[in-house]
Amino acid sequence: MNRIRKGDQVLVITGKNKGQRGDVLRVEGDRVVVSNVNLVKRHTKPNPQANQAGGIVEREASIHISNVQLFNPATNKGERVGAKTLGDGRKVRVFRSSGEQVDA
């Protein structure tokens, strides 16, 4: 079970973007792409077939999944996440500090 999924709000805990918050756009193995975090400038050539203009494009680069924590709106902090099996057999993600479910 992935601790961090697409659509989650995460907090960057280390690196040049420490303290920034954003939503996970996609998960690529052990790396995540977070909106408006780790922005890089990419020089692209124009492609008329794809209707794409050339120039310098700013976009998000991936960050290692160990450098982000799931954001808990109740405590307003980033927190560790664990998994718990419910009585009916479903596995849910829970915050380690409080034990409350991530997925409501």
PDB file of N, CA and C in Angstrom:
ATOM      1  N   MET A   1       0.844  -1.184   0.000  1.00  0.00           N
ATOM      2  CA  MET A   1       0.000   0.000   0.000  1.00  0.00           C
ATOM      3  C   MET A   1       0.884   1.240   0.000  1.00  0.00           C
ATOM      4  N   ASN A   2       0.629   2.136  -0.943  1.00  0.00           N
ATOM      5  CA  ASN A   2       1.406   3.372  -1.002  1.00  0.00           C
ATOM      6  C   ASN A   2       0.993   4.317   0.113  1.00  0.00           C
ATOM      7  N   ARG A   3       1.982   4.890   0.783  1.00  0.00           N
ATOM      8  CA  ARG A   3       1.684   5.832   1.850  1.00  0.00           C
ATOM      9  C   ARG A   3       1.267   7.179   1.288  1.00  0.00           C
ATOM     10  N   ILE A   4       1.765   7.507   0.096  1.00  0.00           N
ATOM     11  CA  ILE A   4       1.426   8.773  -0.542  1.00  0.00           C
ATOM     12  C   ILE A   4       0.835   8.480  -1.905  1.00  0.00           C
ATOM     13  N   ARG A   5      -0.296   9.092  -2.199  1.00  0.00           N
ATOM     14  CA  ARG A   5      -1.026   8.833  -3.439  1.00  0.00           C
ATOM     15  C   ARG A   5      -1.299  10.131  -4.180  1.00  0.00           C
ATOM     16  N   LYS A   6      -1.705   9.987  -5.427  1.00  0.00           N
ATOM     17  CA  LYS A   6      -2.074  11.139  -6.253  1.00  0.00           C
ATOM     18  C   LYS A   6      -3.230  11.878  -5.587  1.00  0.00           C
ATOM     19  N   GLY A   7      -3.136  13.205  -5.534  1.00  0.00           N
ATOM     20  CA  GLY A   7      -4.186  14.025  -4.943  1.00  0.00           C
ATOM     21  C   GLY A   7      -3.963  14.363  -3.484  1.00  0.00           C
ATOM     22  N   ASP A   8      -3.020  13.685  -2.814  1.00  0.00           N
ATOM     23  CA  ASP A   8      -2.733  13.979  -1.413  1.00  0.00           C
ATOM     24  C   ASP A   8      -2.046  15.338  -1.290  1.00  0.00           C
ATOM     25  N   GLN A   9      -2.273  16.006  -0.174  1.00  0.00           N
ATOM     26  CA  GLN A   9      -1.538  17.234   0.110  1.00  0.00           C
ATOM     27  C   GLN A   9      -0.339  16.857   0.971  1.00  0.00           C
ATOM     28  N   VAL A  10       0.859  17.261   0.511  1.00  0.00           N
ATOM     29  CA  VAL A  10       2.087  16.872   1.203  1.00  0.00           C
ATOM     30  C   VAL A  10       2.896  18.100   1.582  1.00  0.00           C
ATOM     31  N   LEU A  11       3.811  17.898   2.530  1.00  0.00           N
ATOM     32  CA  LEU A  11       4.724  18.917   3.005  1.00  0.00           C
ATOM     33  C   LEU A  11       6.142  18.435   2.711  1.00  0.00           C
ATOM     34  N   VAL A  12       6.967  19.288   2.085  1.00  0.00           N
ATOM     35  CA  VAL A  12       8.357  18.933   1.799  1.00  0.00           C
ATOM     36  C   VAL A  12       9.154  19.123   3.086  1.00  0.00           C
ATOM     37  N   ILE A  13       9.870  18.070   3.514  1.00  0.00           N
ATOM     38  CA  ILE A  13      10.537  18.113   4.815  1.00  0.00           C
ATOM     39  C   ILE A  13      12.037  18.348   4.718  1.00  0.00           C
ATOM     40  N   THR A  14      12.621  18.269   3.523  1.00  0.00           N
ATOM     41  CA  THR A  14      14.051  18.507   3.381  1.00  0.00           C
ATOM     42  C   THR A  14      14.378  18.959   1.967  1.00  0.00           C
ATOM     43  N   GLY A  15      15.543  19.560   1.805  1.00  0.00           N
ATOM     44  CA  GLY A  15      15.976  20.012   0.492  1.00  0.00           C
ATOM     45  C   GLY A  15      15.724  21.497   0.294  1.00  0.00           C
ATOM     46  N   LYS A  16      15.940  21.963  -0.930  1.00  0.00           N
ATOM     47  CA  LYS A  16      15.821  23.400  -1.221  1.00  0.00           C
ATOM     48  C   LYS A  16      14.384  23.903  -1.129  1.00  0.00           C
ATOM     49  N   ASN A  17      13.410  23.010  -1.194  1.00  0.00           N
ATOM     50  CA  ASN A  17      11.998  23.394  -1.110  1.00  0.00           C
ATOM     51  C   ASN A  17      11.379  23.061   0.238  1.00  0.00           C
ATOM     52  N   LYS A  18      12.200  22.925   1.272  1.00  0.00           N
ATOM     53  CA  LYS A  18      11.724  22.566   2.608  1.00  0.00           C
ATOM     54  C   LYS A  18      10.666  23.553   3.087  1.00  0.00           C
ATOM     55  N   GLY A  19       9.565  23.009   3.625  1.00  0.00           N
ATOM     56  CA  GLY A  19       8.501  23.837   4.167  1.00  0.00           C
ATOM     57  C   GLY A  19       7.387  24.135   3.181  1.00  0.00           C
ATOM     58  N   GLN A  20       7.601  23.849   1.892  1.00  0.00           N
ATOM     59  CA  GLN A  20       6.554  24.117   0.907  1.00  0.00           C
ATOM     60  C   GLN A  20       5.515  22.999   0.923  1.00  0.00           C
ATOM     61  N   ARG A  21       4.295  23.385   0.579  1.00  0.00           N
ATOM     62  CA  ARG A  21       3.171  22.451   0.575  1.00  0.00           C
ATOM     63  C   ARG A  21       2.565  22.416  -0.811  1.00  0.00           C
ATOM     64  N   GLY A  22       2.040  21.262  -1.219  1.00  0.00           N
ATOM     65  CA  GLY A  22       1.384  21.165  -2.506  1.00  0.00           C
ATOM     66  C   GLY A  22       0.693  19.829  -2.659  1.00  0.00           C
ATOM     67  N   ASP A  23      -0.061  19.696  -3.740  1.00  0.00           N
ATOM     68  CA  ASP A  23      -0.776  18.459  -4.029  1.00  0.00           C
ATOM     69  C   ASP A  23       0.075  17.561  -4.917  1.00  0.00           C
ATOM     70  N   VAL A  24      -0.026  16.253  -4.699  1.00  0.00           N
ATOM     71  CA  VAL A  24       0.714  15.295  -5.504  1.00  0.00           C
ATOM     72  C   VAL A  24       0.016  15.177  -6.854  1.00  0.00           C
ATOM     73  N   LEU A  25       0.755  15.466  -7.932  1.00  0.00           N
ATOM     74  CA  LEU A  25       0.207  15.361  -9.278  1.00  0.00           C
ATOM     75  C   LEU A  25       0.310  13.941  -9.807  1.00  0.00           C
ATOM     76  N   ARG A  26       1.446  13.278  -9.531  1.00  0.00           N
ATOM     77  CA  ARG A  26       1.601  11.882  -9.928  1.00  0.00           C
ATOM     78  C   ARG A  26       2.694  11.226  -9.098  1.00  0.00           C
ATOM     79  N   VAL A  27       2.598   9.900  -9.001  1.00  0.00           N
ATOM     80  CA  VAL A  27       3.581   9.101  -8.282  1.00  0.00           C
ATOM     81  C   VAL A  27       4.277   8.223  -9.312  1.00  0.00           C
ATOM     82  N   GLU A  28       5.622   8.307  -9.346  1.00  0.00           N
ATOM     83  CA  GLU A  28       6.409   7.535 -10.311  1.00  0.00           C
ATOM     84  C   GLU A  28       7.372   6.640  -9.544  1.00  0.00           C
ATOM     85  N   GLY A  29       6.912   5.494  -9.098  1.00  0.00           N
ATOM     86  CA  GLY A  29       7.758   4.583  -8.328  1.00  0.00           C
ATOM     87  C   GLY A  29       8.050   5.164  -6.962  1.00  0.00           C
ATOM     88  N   ASP A  30       9.343   5.461  -6.702  1.00  0.00           N
ATOM     89  CA  ASP A  30       9.715   6.035  -5.406  1.00  0.00           C
ATOM     90  C   ASP A  30       9.883   7.548  -5.487  1.00  0.00           C
ATOM     91  N   ARG A  31       9.330   8.171  -6.526  1.00  0.00           N
ATOM     92  CA  ARG A  31       9.405   9.630  -6.690  1.00  0.00           C
ATOM     93  C   ARG A  31       7.997  10.196  -6.879  1.00  0.00           C
ATOM     94  N   VAL A  32       7.807  11.438  -6.450  1.00  0.00           N
ATOM     95  CA  VAL A  32       6.513  12.106  -6.599  1.00  0.00           C
ATOM     96  C   VAL A  32       6.713  13.463  -7.251  1.00  0.00           C
ATOM     97  N   VAL A  33       5.694  13.909  -7.987  1.00  0.00           N
ATOM     98  CA  VAL A  33       5.687  15.244  -8.570  1.00  0.00           C
ATOM     99  C   VAL A  33       4.641  16.045  -7.812  1.00  0.00           C
ATOM    100  N   VAL A  34       5.078  17.150  -7.182  1.00  0.00           N
ATOM    101  CA  VAL A  34       4.212  17.969  -6.340  1.00  0.00           C
ATOM    102  C   VAL A  34       3.990  19.308  -7.032  1.00  0.00           C
ATOM    103  N   SER A  35       2.743  19.798  -7.026  1.00  0.00           N
ATOM    104  CA  SER A  35       2.420  21.049  -7.714  1.00  0.00           C
ATOM    105  C   SER A  35       3.170  22.231  -7.098  1.00  0.00           C
ATOM    106  N   ASN A  36       3.788  23.045  -7.966  1.00  0.00           N
ATOM    107  CA  ASN A  36       4.515  24.267  -7.605  1.00  0.00           C
ATOM    108  C   ASN A  36       5.683  24.033  -6.648  1.00  0.00           C
ATOM    109  N   VAL A  37       6.273  22.837  -6.670  1.00  0.00           N
ATOM    110  CA  VAL A  37       7.439  22.528  -5.855  1.00  0.00           C
ATOM    111  C   VAL A  37       8.511  21.935  -6.769  1.00  0.00           C
ATOM    112  N   ASN A  38       9.778  22.294  -6.527  1.00  0.00           N
ATOM    113  CA  ASN A  38      10.921  21.824  -7.318  1.00  0.00           C
ATOM    114  C   ASN A  38      10.762  22.214  -8.788  1.00  0.00           C
ATOM    115  N   LEU A  39      10.528  23.504  -9.026  1.00  0.00           N
ATOM    116  CA  LEU A  39      10.352  24.001 -10.384  1.00  0.00           C
ATOM    117  C   LEU A  39      11.693  24.079 -11.096  1.00  0.00           C
ATOM    118  N   VAL A  40      11.735  23.607 -12.339  1.00  0.00           N
ATOM    119  CA  VAL A  40      12.933  23.660 -13.171  1.00  0.00           C
ATOM    120  C   VAL A  40      12.580  24.324 -14.486  1.00  0.00           C
ATOM    121  N   LYS A  41      13.583  24.957 -15.100  1.00  0.00           N
ATOM    122  CA  LYS A  41      13.380  25.575 -16.403  1.00  0.00           C
ATOM    123  C   LYS A  41      13.871  24.606 -17.464  1.00  0.00           C
ATOM    124  N   ARG A  42      13.034  24.342 -18.452  1.00  0.00           N
ATOM    125  CA  ARG A  42      13.377  23.403 -19.514  1.00  0.00           C
ATOM    126  C   ARG A  42      13.326  24.130 -20.847  1.00  0.00           C
ATOM    127  N   HIS A  43      14.394  24.005 -21.631  1.00  0.00           N
ATOM    128  CA  HIS A  43      14.455  24.624 -22.949  1.00  0.00           C
ATOM    129  C   HIS A  43      13.854  23.653 -23.962  1.00  0.00           C
ATOM    130  N   THR A  44      12.764  24.063 -24.599  1.00  0.00           N
ATOM    131  CA  THR A  44      12.082  23.166 -25.538  1.00  0.00           C
ATOM    132  C   THR A  44      12.111  23.756 -26.939  1.00  0.00           C
ATOM    133  N   LYS A  45      12.211  22.871 -27.916  1.00  0.00           N
ATOM    134  CA  LYS A  45      12.152  23.285 -29.313  1.00  0.00           C
ATOM    135  C   LYS A  45      10.693  23.355 -29.724  1.00  0.00           C
ATOM    136  N   PRO A  46      10.350  24.236 -30.644  1.00  0.00           N
ATOM    137  CA  PRO A  46       8.962  24.290 -31.100  1.00  0.00           C
ATOM    138  C   PRO A  46       8.604  23.039 -31.891  1.00  0.00           C
ATOM    139  N   ASN A  47       7.353  22.589 -31.727  1.00  0.00           N
ATOM    140  CA  ASN A  47       6.856  21.423 -32.452  1.00  0.00           C
ATOM    141  C   ASN A  47       5.512  21.803 -33.061  1.00  0.00           C
ATOM    142  N   PRO A  48       5.500  22.189 -34.340  1.00  0.00           N
ATOM    143  CA  PRO A  48       4.247  22.637 -34.950  1.00  0.00           C
ATOM    144  C   PRO A  48       3.192  21.537 -35.057  1.00  0.00           C
ATOM    145  N   GLN A  49       3.614  20.275 -35.140  1.00  0.00           N
ATOM    146  CA  GLN A  49       2.647  19.179 -35.248  1.00  0.00           C
ATOM    147  C   GLN A  49       1.857  19.003 -33.955  1.00  0.00           C
ATOM    148  N   ALA A  50       2.515  19.219 -32.813  1.00  0.00           N
ATOM    149  CA  ALA A  50       1.831  19.110 -31.518  1.00  0.00           C
ATOM    150  C   ALA A  50       1.299  20.461 -31.069  1.00  0.00           C
ATOM    151  N   ASN A  51       1.424  21.492 -31.934  1.00  0.00           N
ATOM    152  CA  ASN A  51       0.965  22.854 -31.630  1.00  0.00           C
ATOM    153  C   ASN A  51       1.636  23.373 -30.357  1.00  0.00           C
ATOM    154  N   GLN A  52       2.964  23.133 -30.269  1.00  0.00           N
ATOM    155  CA  GLN A  52       3.720  23.502 -29.081  1.00  0.00           C
ATOM    156  C   GLN A  52       4.742  24.574 -29.436  1.00  0.00           C
ATOM    157  N   ALA A  53       4.675  25.688 -28.733  1.00  0.00           N
ATOM    158  CA  ALA A  53       5.627  26.772 -28.968  1.00  0.00           C
ATOM    159  C   ALA A  53       6.943  26.454 -28.271  1.00  0.00           C
ATOM    160  N   GLY A  54       8.032  26.955 -28.831  1.00  0.00           N
ATOM    161  CA  GLY A  54       9.326  26.739 -28.222  1.00  0.00           C
ATOM    162  C   GLY A  54       9.609  27.797 -27.174  1.00  0.00           C
ATOM    163  N   GLY A  55      10.717  27.627 -26.474  1.00  0.00           N
ATOM    164  CA  GLY A  55      11.128  28.609 -25.475  1.00  0.00           C
ATOM    165  C   GLY A  55      11.501  27.939 -24.173  1.00  0.00           C
ATOM    166  N   ILE A  56      11.561  28.743 -23.129  1.00  0.00           N
ATOM    167  CA  ILE A  56      11.922  28.228 -21.813  1.00  0.00           C
ATOM    168  C   ILE A  56      10.634  27.990 -21.034  1.00  0.00           C
ATOM    169  N   VAL A  57      10.393  26.734 -20.685  1.00  0.00           N
ATOM    170  CA  VAL A  57       9.167  26.326 -19.987  1.00  0.00           C
ATOM    171  C   VAL A  57       9.526  25.959 -18.559  1.00  0.00           C
ATOM    172  N   GLU A  58       8.754  26.472 -17.608  1.00  0.00           N
ATOM    173  CA  GLU A  58       8.972  26.138 -16.204  1.00  0.00           C
ATOM    174  C   GLU A  58       7.980  25.054 -15.806  1.00  0.00           C
ATOM    175  N   ARG A  59       8.500  23.961 -15.245  1.00  0.00           N
ATOM    176  CA  ARG A  59       7.622  22.855 -14.854  1.00  0.00           C
ATOM    177  C   ARG A  59       8.165  22.179 -13.605  1.00  0.00           C
ATOM    178  N   GLU A  60       7.348  21.307 -13.011  1.00  0.00           N
ATOM    179  CA  GLU A  60       7.738  20.626 -11.789  1.00  0.00           C
ATOM    180  C   GLU A  60       8.596  19.403 -12.113  1.00  0.00           C
ATOM    181  N   ALA A  61       9.649  19.215 -11.331  1.00  0.00           N
ATOM    182  CA  ALA A  61      10.459  18.008 -11.414  1.00  0.00           C
ATOM    183  C   ALA A  61      10.093  17.118 -10.223  1.00  0.00           C
ATOM    184  N   SER A  62      10.453  15.851 -10.303  1.00  0.00           N
ATOM    185  CA  SER A  62      10.077  14.917  -9.246  1.00  0.00           C
ATOM    186  C   SER A  62      10.982  15.068  -8.020  1.00  0.00           C
ATOM    187  N   ILE A  63      10.453  14.636  -6.874  1.00  0.00           N
ATOM    188  CA  ILE A  63      11.190  14.625  -5.608  1.00  0.00           C
ATOM    189  C   ILE A  63      11.111  13.203  -5.079  1.00  0.00           C
ATOM    190  N   HIS A  64      12.133  12.781  -4.350  1.00  0.00           N
ATOM    191  CA  HIS A  64      12.082  11.446  -3.757  1.00  0.00           C
ATOM    192  C   HIS A  64      10.980  11.405  -2.700  1.00  0.00           C
ATOM    193  N   ILE A  65      10.293  10.284  -2.631  1.00  0.00           N
ATOM    194  CA  ILE A  65       9.116  10.155  -1.757  1.00  0.00           C
ATOM    195  C   ILE A  65       9.487  10.268  -0.275  1.00  0.00           C
ATOM    196  N   SER A  66      10.766  10.002   0.061  1.00  0.00           N
ATOM    197  CA  SER A  66      11.196  10.104   1.459  1.00  0.00           C
ATOM    198  C   SER A  66      11.343  11.550   1.897  1.00  0.00           C
ATOM    199  N   ASN A  67      11.334  12.486   0.963  1.00  0.00           N
ATOM    200  CA  ASN A  67      11.507  13.897   1.298  1.00  0.00           C
ATOM    201  C   ASN A  67      10.182  14.631   1.496  1.00  0.00           C
ATOM    202  N   VAL A  68       9.070  13.920   1.461  1.00  0.00           N
ATOM    203  CA  VAL A  68       7.763  14.537   1.692  1.00  0.00           C
ATOM    204  C   VAL A  68       7.008  13.760   2.766  1.00  0.00           C
ATOM    205  N   GLN A  69       6.137  14.473   3.471  1.00  0.00           N
ATOM    206  CA  GLN A  69       5.256  13.857   4.460  1.00  0.00           C
ATOM    207  C   GLN A  69       3.834  14.272   4.159  1.00  0.00           C
ATOM    208  N   LEU A  70       2.898  13.392   4.457  1.00  0.00           N
ATOM    209  CA  LEU A  70       1.487  13.698   4.279  1.00  0.00           C
ATOM    210  C   LEU A  70       1.091  14.804   5.255  1.00  0.00           C
ATOM    211  N   PHE A  71       0.347  15.797   4.759  1.00  0.00           N
ATOM    212  CA  PHE A  71      -0.054  16.935   5.583  1.00  0.00           C
ATOM    213  C   PHE A  71      -1.340  16.596   6.321  1.00  0.00           C
ATOM    214  N   ASN A  72      -1.347  16.814   7.639  1.00  0.00           N
ATOM    215  CA  ASN A  72      -2.523  16.573   8.461  1.00  0.00           C
ATOM    216  C   ASN A  72      -3.185  17.917   8.758  1.00  0.00           C
ATOM    217  N   PRO A  73      -4.375  18.200   8.177  1.00  0.00           N
ATOM    218  CA  PRO A  73      -5.020  19.487   8.411  1.00  0.00           C
ATOM    219  C   PRO A  73      -5.471  19.695   9.861  1.00  0.00           C
ATOM    220  N   ALA A  74      -5.676  18.608  10.604  1.00  0.00           N
ATOM    221  CA  ALA A  74      -6.116  18.737  11.992  1.00  0.00           C
ATOM    222  C   ALA A  74      -5.005  19.341  12.863  1.00  0.00           C
ATOM    223  N   THR A  75      -3.772  18.912  12.656  1.00  0.00           N
ATOM    224  CA  THR A  75      -2.660  19.416  13.460  1.00  0.00           C
ATOM    225  C   THR A  75      -1.856  20.480  12.728  1.00  0.00           C
ATOM    226  N   ASN A  76      -2.118  20.662  11.436  1.00  0.00           N
ATOM    227  CA  ASN A  76      -1.417  21.637  10.593  1.00  0.00           C
ATOM    228  C   ASN A  76       0.068  21.318  10.469  1.00  0.00           C
ATOM    229  N   LYS A  77       0.407  20.021  10.453  1.00  0.00           N
ATOM    230  CA  LYS A  77       1.792  19.561  10.348  1.00  0.00           C
ATOM    231  C   LYS A  77       1.869  18.399   9.361  1.00  0.00           C
ATOM    232  N   GLY A  78       3.097  18.089   8.948  1.00  0.00           N
ATOM    233  CA  GLY A  78       3.334  16.881   8.180  1.00  0.00           C
ATOM    234  C   GLY A  78       3.504  15.727   9.147  1.00  0.00           C
ATOM    235  N   GLU A  79       2.901  14.567   8.830  1.00  0.00           N
ATOM    236  CA  GLU A  79       2.969  13.448   9.762  1.00  0.00           C
ATOM    237  C   GLU A  79       3.244  12.149   9.034  1.00  0.00           C
ATOM    238  N   ARG A  80       3.773  11.188   9.801  1.00  0.00           N
ATOM    239  CA  ARG A  80       4.056   9.866   9.245  1.00  0.00           C
ATOM    240  C   ARG A  80       2.743   9.097   9.066  1.00  0.00           C
ATOM    241  N   VAL A  81       2.770   8.162   8.121  1.00  0.00           N
ATOM    242  CA  VAL A  81       1.565   7.420   7.777  1.00  0.00           C
ATOM    243  C   VAL A  81       1.832   5.930   7.903  1.00  0.00           C
ATOM    244  N   GLY A  82       0.870   5.207   8.453  1.00  0.00           N
ATOM    245  CA  GLY A  82       0.938   3.759   8.537  1.00  0.00           C
ATOM    246  C   GLY A  82      -0.314   3.156   7.939  1.00  0.00           C
ATOM    247  N   ALA A  83      -0.376   1.841   7.916  1.00  0.00           N
ATOM    248  CA  ALA A  83      -1.547   1.132   7.385  1.00  0.00           C
ATOM    249  C   ALA A  83      -2.191   0.341   8.508  1.00  0.00           C
ATOM    250  N   LYS A  84      -3.508   0.223   8.418  1.00  0.00           N
ATOM    251  CA  LYS A  84      -4.270  -0.504   9.433  1.00  0.00           C
ATOM    252  C   LYS A  84      -5.359  -1.293   8.722  1.00  0.00           C
ATOM    253  N   THR A  85      -5.589  -2.512   9.156  1.00  0.00           N
ATOM    254  CA  THR A  85      -6.641  -3.333   8.566  1.00  0.00           C
ATOM    255  C   THR A  85      -7.881  -3.231   9.441  1.00  0.00           C
ATOM    256  N   LEU A  86      -8.997  -2.890   8.809  1.00  0.00           N
ATOM    257  CA  LEU A  86     -10.254  -2.768   9.545  1.00  0.00           C
ATOM    258  C   LEU A  86     -10.891  -4.140   9.734  1.00  0.00           C
ATOM    259  N   GLY A  87     -11.955  -4.192  10.502  1.00  0.00           N
ATOM    260  CA  GLY A  87     -12.648  -5.447  10.786  1.00  0.00           C
ATOM    261  C   GLY A  87     -13.216  -6.119   9.551  1.00  0.00           C
ATOM    262  N   ASP A  88     -13.628  -5.311   8.554  1.00  0.00           N
ATOM    263  CA  ASP A  88     -14.209  -5.895   7.345  1.00  0.00           C
ATOM    264  C   ASP A  88     -13.153  -6.265   6.297  1.00  0.00           C
ATOM    265  N   GLY A  89     -11.863  -6.159   6.661  1.00  0.00           N
ATOM    266  CA  GLY A  89     -10.796  -6.596   5.762  1.00  0.00           C
ATOM    267  C   GLY A  89     -10.186  -5.500   4.910  1.00  0.00           C
ATOM    268  N   ARG A  90     -10.737  -4.281   4.957  1.00  0.00           N
ATOM    269  CA  ARG A  90     -10.165  -3.183   4.164  1.00  0.00           C
ATOM    270  C   ARG A  90      -8.910  -2.654   4.837  1.00  0.00           C
ATOM    271  N   LYS A  91      -7.916  -2.270   4.010  1.00  0.00           N
ATOM    272  CA  LYS A  91      -6.720  -1.618   4.528  1.00  0.00           C
ATOM    273  C   LYS A  91      -6.871  -0.123   4.321  1.00  0.00           C
ATOM    274  N   VAL A  92      -6.622   0.642   5.371  1.00  0.00           N
ATOM    275  CA  VAL A  92      -6.720   2.103   5.284  1.00  0.00           C
ATOM    276  C   VAL A  92      -5.428   2.715   5.806  1.00  0.00           C
ATOM    277  N   ARG A  93      -5.153   3.931   5.354  1.00  0.00           N
ATOM    278  CA  ARG A  93      -3.990   4.674   5.840  1.00  0.00           C
ATOM    279  C   ARG A  93      -4.388   5.440   7.094  1.00  0.00           C
ATOM    280  N   VAL A  94      -3.492   5.460   8.072  1.00  0.00           N
ATOM    281  CA  VAL A  94      -3.750   6.176   9.318  1.00  0.00           C
ATOM    282  C   VAL A  94      -2.531   7.013   9.668  1.00  0.00           C
ATOM    283  N   PHE A  95      -2.769   8.146  10.350  1.00  0.00           N
ATOM    284  CA  PHE A  95      -1.670   8.944  10.867  1.00  0.00           C
ATOM    285  C   PHE A  95      -1.096   8.228  12.078  1.00  0.00           C
ATOM    286  N   ARG A  96       0.237   8.135  12.138  1.00  0.00           N
ATOM    287  CA  ARG A  96       0.885   7.398  13.223  1.00  0.00           C
ATOM    288  C   ARG A  96       0.702   8.088  14.571  1.00  0.00           C
ATOM    289  N   SER A  97       0.669   9.409  14.590  1.00  0.00           N
ATOM    290  CA  SER A  97       0.620  10.143  15.856  1.00  0.00           C
ATOM    291  C   SER A  97      -0.731   9.983  16.546  1.00  0.00           C
ATOM    292  N   SER A  98      -1.816  10.112  15.772  1.00  0.00           N
ATOM    293  CA  SER A  98      -3.141  10.101  16.381  1.00  0.00           C
ATOM    294  C   SER A  98      -3.922   8.817  16.121  1.00  0.00           C
ATOM    295  N   GLY A  99      -3.565   8.094  15.086  1.00  0.00           N
ATOM    296  CA  GLY A  99      -4.302   6.887  14.727  1.00  0.00           C
ATOM    297  C   GLY A  99      -5.550   7.136  13.914  1.00  0.00           C
ATOM    298  N   GLU A 100      -5.825   8.414  13.572  1.00  0.00           N
ATOM    299  CA  GLU A 100      -7.023   8.718  12.786  1.00  0.00           C
ATOM    300  C   GLU A 100      -6.804   8.381  11.323  1.00  0.00           C
ATOM    301  N   GLN A 101      -7.889   8.036  10.648  1.00  0.00           N
ATOM    302  CA  GLN A 101      -7.810   7.612   9.252  1.00  0.00           C
ATOM    303  C   GLN A 101      -7.506   8.788   8.335  1.00  0.00           C
ATOM    304  N   VAL A 102      -6.698   8.524   7.308  1.00  0.00           N
ATOM    305  CA  VAL A 102      -6.407   9.525   6.296  1.00  0.00           C
ATOM    306  C   VAL A 102      -7.559   9.593   5.304  1.00  0.00           C
ATOM    307  N   ASP A 103      -8.028   8.438   4.871  1.00  0.00           N
ATOM    308  CA  ASP A 103      -9.113   8.360   3.892  1.00  0.00           C
ATOM    309  C   ASP A 103     -10.446   8.338   4.627  1.00  0.00           C
ATOM    310  N   ALA A 104     -11.191   9.412   4.502  1.00  0.00           N
ATOM    311  CA  ALA A 104     -12.471   9.482   5.208  1.00  0.00           C
ATOM    312  C   ALA A 104     -13.574   8.791   4.431  1.00  0.00           C
TER     313      ALA A 104
END
